[in-house]
CSV table of C-alpha atoms and ligand atoms in Angstrom, one decimal:
chain,number,residue,atom,x,y,z
O,953,MET,CA,-11.6,-20.9,-13.9
O,954,THR,CA,-10.8,-17.9,-11.7
O,955,ALA,CA,-7.6,-16.1,-12.6
O,956,SER,CA,-4.8,-15.9,-10.0
O,957,SER,CA,-2.2,-13.3,-9.3
O,958,PRO,CA,1.5,-14.1,-9.7
O,959,PHE,CA,3.6,-13.8,-6.5
O,960,ILE,CA,6.5,-11.7,-5.4
O,961,THR,CA,8.8,-13.5,-2.9
O,962,LEU,CA,9.9,-11.6,0.2
O,963,SER,CA,13.5,-12.0,1.5
O,964,ASN,CA,12.3,-14.4,4.2
O,965,GLY,CA,10.7,-16.6,1.6
O,966,VAL,CA,7.1,-15.5,2.2
O,967,LYS,CA,5.1,-15.2,-1.1
O,968,MET,CA,3.1,-12.1,-1.5
O,969,PRO,CA,0.5,-11.8,-4.3
O,970,ALA,CA,1.6,-9.1,-6.8
O,971,VAL,CA,-2.0,-7.8,-7.1
O,972,GLY,CA,-4.2,-7.0,-4.1
O,973,LEU,CA,-7.2,-4.9,-3.2
O,974,GLY,CA,-6.7,-1.5,-1.7
O,975,THR,CA,-9.3,-0.4,0.9
O,976,TRP,CA,-8.4,3.2,1.9
O,977,GLN,CA,-11.6,5.3,2.0
O,978,SER,CA,-13.8,2.2,1.6
O,979,SER,CA,-16.5,2.4,4.3
O,980,PRO,CA,-17.2,-0.7,6.4
O,981,GLU,CA,-20.4,-1.4,4.3
O,982,GLU,CA,-18.5,-0.9,1.1
O,983,VAL,CA,-15.5,-2.9,2.0
O,984,MET,CA,-17.5,-5.9,3.1
O,985,ALA,CA,-18.9,-6.3,-0.4
O,986,ALA,CA,-15.7,-5.2,-2.1
O,987,VAL,CA,-13.6,-7.9,-0.3
O,988,LYS,CA,-16.1,-10.6,-1.1
O,989,ALA,CA,-16.3,-9.6,-4.7
O,990,ALA,CA,-12.5,-9.4,-4.9
O,991,VAL,CA,-11.8,-12.8,-3.3
O,992,LYS,CA,-14.4,-14.4,-5.6
O,993,ALA,CA,-12.7,-12.7,-8.6
O,994,GLY,CA,-9.3,-14.2,-7.5
O,995,TYR,CA,-7.7,-11.6,-5.3
O,996,ARG,CA,-5.9,-13.0,-2.3
O,997,LEU,CA,-4.2,-9.9,-0.9
O,998,ILE,CA,-6.2,-7.3,1.0
O,999,ASP,CA,-4.5,-4.1,2.1
O,1000,THR,CA,-5.9,-2.2,5.0
O,1001,ALA,CA,-4.6,-0.1,7.9
O,1002,ALA,CA,-5.8,0.9,11.4
O,1003,LEU,CA,-6.3,4.4,10.0
O,1004,TYR,CA,-8.9,3.1,7.4
O,1005,PHE,CA,-11.4,2.2,10.2
O,1006,ASN,CA,-12.6,-0.8,8.3
O,1007,GLU,CA,-10.5,-3.7,9.8
O,1008,GLU,CA,-13.6,-5.0,11.6
O,1009,ALA,CA,-15.7,-5.2,8.4
O,1010,ILE,CA,-12.8,-6.8,6.6
O,1011,GLY,CA,-12.5,-9.4,9.4
O,1012,THR,CA,-16.2,-10.2,9.1
O,1013,ALA,CA,-15.9,-10.6,5.3
O,1014,ILE,CA,-12.8,-12.8,5.6
O,1015,LYS,CA,-14.5,-15.0,8.2
O,1016,GLU,CA,-17.6,-15.4,6.0
O,1017,LEU,CA,-15.5,-16.3,3.0
O,1018,ILE,CA,-13.5,-18.9,5.0
O,1019,ASP,CA,-16.7,-20.3,6.5
O,1020,GLU,CA,-18.2,-20.6,3.0
O,1021,LYS,CA,-15.1,-22.4,1.9
O,1022,VAL,CA,-14.4,-19.9,-0.9
O,1023,VAL,CA,-10.8,-19.6,0.4
O,1024,THR,CA,-8.6,-20.7,3.3
O,1025,ARG,CA,-6.7,-18.5,5.7
O,1026,GLU,CA,-3.4,-19.8,4.4
O,1027,GLU,CA,-4.4,-18.7,0.8
O,1028,LEU,CA,-5.0,-15.1,1.9
O,1029,PHE,CA,-2.4,-12.4,2.4
O,1030,ILE,CA,-3.6,-9.7,4.8
O,1031,THR,CA,-1.6,-6.5,5.2
O,1032,THR,CA,-2.4,-3.9,7.8
O,1033,LYS,CA,-0.5,-0.8,9.1
O,1034,ALA,CA,0.3,0.8,12.4
O,1035,TRP,CA,-0.7,4.5,12.4
O,1036,SER,CA,1.7,7.2,13.6
O,1037,ASN,CA,0.3,7.1,17.2
O,1038,GLU,CA,0.8,3.3,17.3
O,1039,ILE,CA,4.5,3.4,16.5
O,1040,ALA,CA,5.3,5.6,19.6
O,1041,PRO,CA,7.3,3.7,22.3
O,1042,GLY,CA,5.5,0.7,23.8
O,1043,LYS,CA,2.4,1.1,21.5
O,1044,LEU,CA,3.1,-1.3,18.6
O,1045,GLU,CA,2.4,-4.7,20.0
O,1046,PRO,CA,-0.9,-3.7,21.7
O,1047,ALA,CA,-1.9,-1.9,18.4
O,1048,LEU,CA,-1.2,-5.0,16.4
O,1049,ARG,CA,-3.2,-7.2,18.8
O,1050,ASN,CA,-6.0,-4.7,18.5
O,1051,SER,CA,-5.9,-4.9,14.7
O,1052,LEU,CA,-5.8,-8.8,14.9
O,1053,LYS,CA,-8.8,-8.8,17.1
O,1054,LYS,CA,-10.8,-6.7,14.6
O,1055,LEU,CA,-9.6,-8.8,11.7
O,1056,GLN,CA,-10.4,-12.0,13.6
O,1057,LEU,CA,-6.9,-13.3,12.8
O,1058,GLU,CA,-4.1,-14.9,14.7
O,1059,TYR,CA,-1.5,-13.2,12.5
O,1060,VAL,CA,-1.2,-10.7,9.6
O,1061,ASP,CA,0.9,-11.6,6.6
O,1062,LEU,CA,2.5,-8.1,6.5
O,1063,TYR,CA,2.6,-5.4,9.1
O,1064,LEU,CA,3.8,-2.0,8.0
O,1065,ALA,CA,4.7,1.2,9.8
O,1066,HIS,CA,2.3,3.5,8.0
O,1067,MET,CA,4.6,6.5,8.4
O,1068,PRO,CA,8.0,6.9,10.0
O,1069,ALA,CA,6.9,9.8,12.3
O,1070,ALA,CA,5.6,8.9,15.7
O,1071,VAL,CA,2.9,11.1,17.3
O,1072,ASN,CA,1.0,11.1,20.6
O,1073,GLU,CA,-2.5,9.5,21.0
O,1074,ASP,CA,-4.6,12.4,19.6
O,1075,MET,CA,-1.9,13.4,17.0
O,1076,SER,CA,-1.5,16.8,18.6
O,1077,LYS,CA,2.2,16.4,19.3
O,1078,ALA,CA,5.2,14.8,17.7
O,1079,VAL,CA,6.9,12.0,19.6
O,1080,ASN,CA,10.6,11.9,19.2
O,1081,SER,CA,11.1,8.2,18.5
O,1082,PRO,CA,13.9,7.6,16.0
O,1083,VAL,CA,13.1,5.1,13.2
O,1084,GLU,CA,15.6,2.7,14.8
O,1085,ASP,CA,13.4,2.5,17.9
O,1086,VAL,CA,10.3,2.1,15.7
O,1087,TRP,CA,11.9,-0.7,13.9
O,1088,ARG,CA,12.9,-2.4,17.1
O,1089,GLN,CA,9.2,-2.7,17.9
O,1090,PHE,CA,8.5,-4.3,14.5
O,1091,ASP,CA,11.3,-6.8,15.1
O,1092,GLY,CA,9.5,-7.6,18.3
O,1093,VAL,CA,6.1,-8.4,16.8
O,1094,TYR,CA,7.8,-10.3,13.9
O,1095,LYS,CA,9.7,-12.5,16.4
O,1096,ALA,CA,6.5,-13.0,18.4
O,1097,GLY,CA,4.9,-14.5,15.3
O,1098,LEU,CA,2.2,-11.9,15.1
O,1099,ALA,CA,3.2,-10.9,11.6
O,1100,LYS,CA,4.7,-13.2,8.9
O,1101,ALA,CA,6.6,-10.2,7.4
O,1102,VAL,CA,7.2,-6.6,8.4
O,1103,GLY,CA,7.8,-3.5,6.4
O,1104,VAL,CA,7.5,0.3,6.1
O,1105,SER,CA,5.5,2.8,4.2
O,1106,ASN,CA,6.3,6.4,3.3
O,1107,TRP,CA,9.9,6.0,4.7
O,1108,ASN,CA,12.7,7.5,2.7
O,1109,ASN,CA,15.8,5.6,1.7
O,1110,GLU,CA,17.9,7.0,4.5
O,1111,GLN,CA,15.4,6.0,7.1
O,1112,ILE,CA,15.1,2.5,5.7
O,1113,GLY,CA,19.0,2.3,5.7
O,1114,ARG,CA,18.9,3.2,9.4
O,1115,ALA,CA,16.4,0.4,10.1
O,1116,LEU,CA,18.6,-2.1,8.2
O,1117,ALA,CA,21.6,-0.9,10.1
O,1118,THR,CA,20.1,-2.1,13.4
O,1119,GLY,CA,20.9,-5.6,12.2
O,1120,LEU,CA,17.4,-6.8,13.4
O,1121,THR,CA,14.8,-8.3,11.1
O,1122,PRO,CA,15.3,-7.0,7.6
O,1123,VAL,CA,12.7,-4.7,6.1
O,1124,HIS,CA,10.6,-7.1,3.9
O,1125,ASN,CA,8.5,-4.6,2.0
O,1126,SER,CA,8.3,-0.8,1.3
O,1127,GLN,CA,4.9,0.5,0.3
O,1128,VAL,CA,5.1,3.9,-1.3
O,1129,GLU,CA,3.2,6.3,-3.5
O,1130,LEU,CA,4.2,5.2,-7.0
O,1131,HIS,CA,2.5,5.8,-10.3
O,1132,LEU,CA,3.3,6.8,-13.8
O,1133,TYR,CA,3.6,10.5,-12.8
O,1134,PHE,CA,5.7,9.7,-9.7
O,1135,PRO,CA,7.7,6.7,-10.8
O,1136,GLN,CA,10.2,6.6,-7.8
O,1137,HIS,CA,13.1,5.0,-9.7
O,1138,GLU,CA,15.6,5.9,-7.1
O,1139,HIS,CA,13.5,4.3,-4.3
O,1140,VAL,CA,12.9,1.1,-6.3
O,1141,ASP,CA,16.6,0.8,-7.1
O,1142,PHE,CA,17.5,1.3,-3.5
O,1143,CYS,CA,15.0,-1.4,-2.4
O,1144,LYS,CA,16.2,-3.8,-5.1
O,1145,ALA,CA,19.7,-3.4,-3.9
O,1146,HIS,CA,18.6,-4.3,-0.3
O,1147,ASN,CA,16.4,-7.1,-1.3
O,1148,ILE,CA,13.2,-5.2,-0.2
O,1149,THR,CA,10.1,-5.7,-2.3
O,1150,VAL,CA,8.1,-2.6,-3.3
O,1151,THR,CA,4.4,-2.1,-3.3
O,1152,SER,CA,2.9,0.8,-5.3
O,1153,PHE,CA,0.0,2.7,-3.8
O,1154,GLY,CA,-2.0,5.2,-5.8
O,1155,THR,CA,-1.1,3.3,-9.0
O,1156,LEU,CA,-4.1,4.8,-10.8
O,1157,GLY,CA,-3.1,8.3,-9.6
O,1158,SER,CA,-5.5,8.0,-6.6
O,1159,PRO,CA,-8.3,10.0,-8.2
O,1160,GLY,CA,-10.4,9.7,-5.0
O,1161,ARG,CA,-7.8,11.1,-2.6
O,1162,VAL,CA,-9.2,14.7,-2.4
O,1163,ASN,CA,-12.1,13.4,-0.3
O,1164,PHE,CA,-9.9,12.5,2.7
O,1165,THR,CA,-9.9,13.9,6.3
O,1166,LEU,CA,-7.5,12.7,9.0
O,1167,PRO,CA,-9.1,11.4,12.3
O,1168,ASN,CA,-8.1,14.7,14.0
O,1169,GLY,CA,-10.2,16.7,11.5
O,1170,HIS,CA,-7.2,17.8,9.4
O,1171,LYS,CA,-7.9,17.9,5.7
O,1172,PRO,CA,-4.6,17.3,4.0
O,1173,GLU,CA,-3.4,19.5,1.1
O,1174,TRP,CA,-3.3,17.8,-2.2
O,1175,ALA,CA,-0.9,18.7,-5.0
O,1176,PRO,CA,-2.9,19.5,-8.2
O,1177,ALA,CA,-2.1,17.0,-10.8
O,1178,PRO,CA,-3.3,15.9,-14.3
O,1179,SER,CA,-5.2,12.6,-14.5
O,1180,GLU,CA,-3.0,9.7,-15.5
O,1181,LEU,CA,-6.1,7.8,-16.6
O,1182,LYS,CA,-6.3,10.5,-19.4
O,1183,ASP,CA,-2.6,10.5,-20.4
O,1184,PRO,CA,-2.3,10.3,-24.2
O,1185,ASN,CA,0.3,7.6,-24.2
O,1186,VAL,CA,-1.7,5.5,-21.8
O,1187,LEU,CA,-4.8,5.9,-24.0
O,1188,ALA,CA,-2.8,4.9,-27.1
O,1189,ILE,CA,-1.4,1.8,-25.5
O,1190,ALA,CA,-4.8,0.9,-24.1
O,1191,GLU,CA,-6.4,1.2,-27.5
O,1192,GLU,CA,-3.6,-0.8,-29.1
O,1193,LYS,CA,-3.9,-3.7,-26.6
O,1194,LYS,CA,-7.7,-3.5,-26.2
O,1195,LYS,CA,-7.3,-2.8,-22.5
O,1196,THR,CA,-8.6,0.0,-20.3
O,1197,PRO,CA,-6.4,3.0,-19.2
O,1198,ALA,CA,-6.6,1.7,-15.6
O,1199,GLN,CA,-5.3,-1.7,-16.7
O,1200,VAL,CA,-2.3,-0.1,-18.6
O,1201,LEU,CA,-1.4,2.0,-15.5
O,1202,LEU,CA,-1.6,-1.1,-13.3
O,1203,ARG,CA,0.4,-3.3,-15.6
O,1204,TYR,CA,3.0,-0.5,-16.0
O,1205,ALA,CA,3.8,-0.9,-12.3
O,1206,MET,CA,3.6,-4.7,-12.4
O,1207,ASP,CA,6.0,-4.9,-15.3
O,1208,ARG,CA,8.5,-2.9,-13.2
O,1209,GLY,CA,8.5,-5.8,-10.7
O,1210,LEU,CA,6.2,-4.1,-8.2
O,1211,ALA,CA,3.2,-5.2,-6.3
O,1212,ILE,CA,0.0,-3.2,-6.7
O,1213,ILE,CA,-3.1,-2.7,-4.5
O,1214,PRO,CA,-5.7,-0.8,-6.6
O,1215,LYS,CA,-8.7,0.3,-4.6
O,1216,SER,CA,-12.3,0.1,-5.8
O,1217,VAL,CA,-15.7,-0.4,-4.2
O,1218,HIS,CA,-17.3,-1.3,-7.5
O,1219,GLU,CA,-17.5,-4.9,-8.6
O,1220,ASN,CA,-17.0,-4.1,-12.3
O,1221,ARG,CA,-13.8,-2.2,-11.5
O,1222,ILE,CA,-12.6,-4.7,-9.0
O,1223,LYS,CA,-12.7,-7.3,-11.8
O,1224,GLU,CA,-11.3,-4.9,-14.4
O,1225,ASN,CA,-8.3,-4.2,-12.1
O,1226,PHE,CA,-7.5,-8.0,-11.8
O,1227,GLU,CA,-7.8,-8.7,-15.6
O,1228,LEU,CA,-4.1,-8.1,-16.0
O,1229,PHE,CA,-2.6,-11.5,-16.7
O,1230,ASP,CA,-3.2,-11.8,-20.4
O,1231,PHE,CA,-1.0,-8.9,-21.5
O,1232,SER,CA,2.2,-7.0,-20.5
O,1233,ILE,CA,3.9,-3.7,-21.0
O,1234,SER,CA,7.4,-4.0,-22.5
O,1235,GLN,CA,10.5,-2.1,-21.3
O,1236,GLU,CA,10.2,0.0,-24.5
O,1237,GLU,CA,6.5,0.8,-23.8
O,1238,ILE,CA,7.5,1.7,-20.2
O,1239,ALA,CA,10.0,4.1,-21.6
O,1240,LYS,CA,7.4,5.6,-23.9
O,1241,LEU,CA,4.9,6.0,-21.1
O,1242,GLU,CA,7.5,7.8,-19.0
O,1243,LYS,CA,8.4,10.2,-21.8
O,1244,SER,CA,6.3,12.9,-20.2
O,1245,LYS,CA,9.0,13.0,-17.4
O,1246,ILE,CA,6.4,14.2,-14.8
O,1247,SER,CA,7.5,13.5,-11.3
O,1248,GLN,CA,4.8,14.9,-8.9
O,1249,ARG,CA,4.2,13.6,-5.4
O,1250,LEU,CA,0.5,13.7,-4.7
O,1251,PHE,CA,0.6,12.6,-1.0
O,1252,LEU,CA,2.4,15.5,0.7
O,1253,GLN,CA,1.7,14.1,4.2
O,1254,ASP,CA,1.9,17.6,5.5
O,1255,PHE,CA,1.0,16.5,9.1
O,1256,MET,CA,4.7,15.4,9.4
O,1257,ILE,CA,6.1,18.8,8.6
O,1258,GLY,CA,8.6,19.8,11.4
O,1259,HIS,CA,8.8,16.2,12.8
O,1260,PRO,CA,12.3,15.0,13.3
O,1261,GLU,CA,11.5,12.0,11.2
O,1262,ASP,CA,9.6,13.8,8.4
O,1263,PRO,CA,10.6,11.6,5.4
O,1264,PHE,CA,10.0,14.4,2.9
O,1265,ALA,CA,11.8,17.2,4.7
O,1266,ASP,CA,14.4,17.5,1.9
O,1267,GLU,CA,11.8,17.6,-0.9
O,1268,ARG,CA,10.0,20.4,0.9
O,1269,LYS,CA,13.0,22.7,0.9
B,1278,LIG,P1,-5.8,4.2,-6.5
B,1278,LIG,O1,-5.9,2.7,-6.3
B,1278,LIG,O2,-4.7,4.7,-7.4
B,1278,LIG,O3,-7.2,4.7,-7.0
B,1278,LIG,C1,-8.4,4.4,-6.4
B,1278,LIG,C2,-9.4,5.4,-7.0
B,1278,LIG,O4,-9.6,5.1,-8.4
B,1278,LIG,C3,-10.8,5.2,-6.3
B,1278,LIG,O5,-11.3,6.5,-6.3
B,1278,LIG,C4,-11.6,4.3,-7.3
B,1278,LIG,O6,-12.9,4.7,-7.2
B,1278,LIG,C5,-10.9,4.7,-8.6
B,1278,LIG,N1,-10.8,3.5,-9.5
B,1278,LIG,C6,-10.6,2.2,-9.2
B,1278,LIG,N2,-10.5,1.4,-10.3
B,1278,LIG,C7,-10.8,2.2,-11.3
B,1278,LIG,C8,-10.9,2.0,-12.7
B,1278,LIG,N3,-10.7,0.7,-13.2
B,1278,LIG,N4,-11.1,3.0,-13.5
B,1278,LIG,C9,-11.3,4.3,-13.1
B,1278,LIG,N5,-11.2,4.6,-11.8
B,1278,LIG,C10,-11.0,3.5,-10.9
B,1278,LIG,O7,-5.6,5.0,-5.2
B,1278,LIG,P2,-5.5,4.7,-3.6
B,1278,LIG,O8,-6.8,4.2,-3.1
B,1278,LIG,O9,-5.1,6.0,-3.0
B,1278,LIG,O10,-4.4,3.7,-3.4
B,1278,LIG,C11,-4.6,2.3,-3.5
B,1278,LIG,C12,-4.5,1.6,-2.1
B,1278,LIG,O11,-3.2,1.8,-1.6
B,1278,LIG,C13,-5.4,2.3,-1.0
B,1278,LIG,O12,-6.7,1.9,-1.1
B,1278,LIG,C14,-4.7,1.8,0.2
B,1278,LIG,O13,-5.0,0.4,0.5
B,1278,LIG,C15,-3.2,1.9,-0.2
B,1278,LIG,N6,-2.7,3.3,0.2
B,1278,LIG,C16,-1.7,3.3,1.1
B,1278,LIG,C17,-1.2,4.5,1.5
B,1278,LIG,C18,0.0,4.6,2.5
B,1278,LIG,O14,0.3,5.7,3.0
B,1278,LIG,N7,0.6,3.5,2.7
B,1278,LIG,C19,-1.7,5.7,1.0
B,1278,LIG,C20,-2.7,5.7,0.0
B,1278,LIG,C21,-3.2,4.4,-0.3
B,1278,LIG,P3,-14.1,3.6,-6.8
B,1278,LIG,O15,-13.7,3.0,-5.5
B,1278,LIG,O16,-15.3,4.5,-6.7
B,1278,LIG,O17,-14.1,2.6,-7.9
């Protein structure tokens, strides 16, 4: 029997699988095979974004899986994200309709603001659209039934607080960089206090991140960082539990009550990253793993520097 992921319940009652497939930097050809392998292995959540330029291939893979009766639409949970030029005033609903067309879907299960900072079409200029206005647009697409849940990504606590203060649809999910060497306790506590579920991205330390270029040709700067897959405490727990270092890092986040979306384009790793349900990491083991006390953001998102809604402005000082 195929294993299945546990669920995390969003504040509106929608059930989100706790484990999904990440697809950043998966080319259309790669992602088609990856999504099929993942769904056949038991994954039900696929995480994409307009910025990943692979929604069309994911749509084709989903359609084929549904046509082949491997899965139904209702069993799947599809997340996509509006890029910074799609959250500028008046842009969100057409952007989501465009993503839906590519994905061949009537609705997405979760629609996220990929970043809090709006920019113009070619990303050459900041657009001064406060997060309250961005959130108003998310409220609109949620109420129009185009997304079963809405959330944010790379927003800081203060920005999320301002979205909540609008009194519109609550923020259902916050997707943030979160891994053993960037554990984000403050953000997780804030989200818990406001009934917002958290999804960790980069749970494996995002070893492939350095290959990325933004659509405008900008190659982001990457903070140098040690590999979490080689952390001595991770290796020790992996050996003890007869699991791989990747599985320990993934389960570390899951056992903190978070959703995870590890990315791979290799079938063996896709399966490995889903073989997580026959062991757990205790609170004591979590504390042991965190003993190194490293807290190092890898994704600096430097394209937002100087933007009035740069979420990391305080950290950059
Ligand atoms: P990640 O999942 O931490 O790491 C993915 C990298 O690890 C890939 O290079 C992959 O290579 C490799 N890998 C996968 N499984 C492995 C295993 N079992 N052992 C060793 N290496 C393994 O990093 P991520 O892709 O940056 O983050 C995950 C997902 O989160 C993304 O794909 C995307 O969907 C989402 N994300 C969101 C944001 C945001 O701003 N909201 C930012 C970044 C990512 P192969 O593919 O070659 O196997």
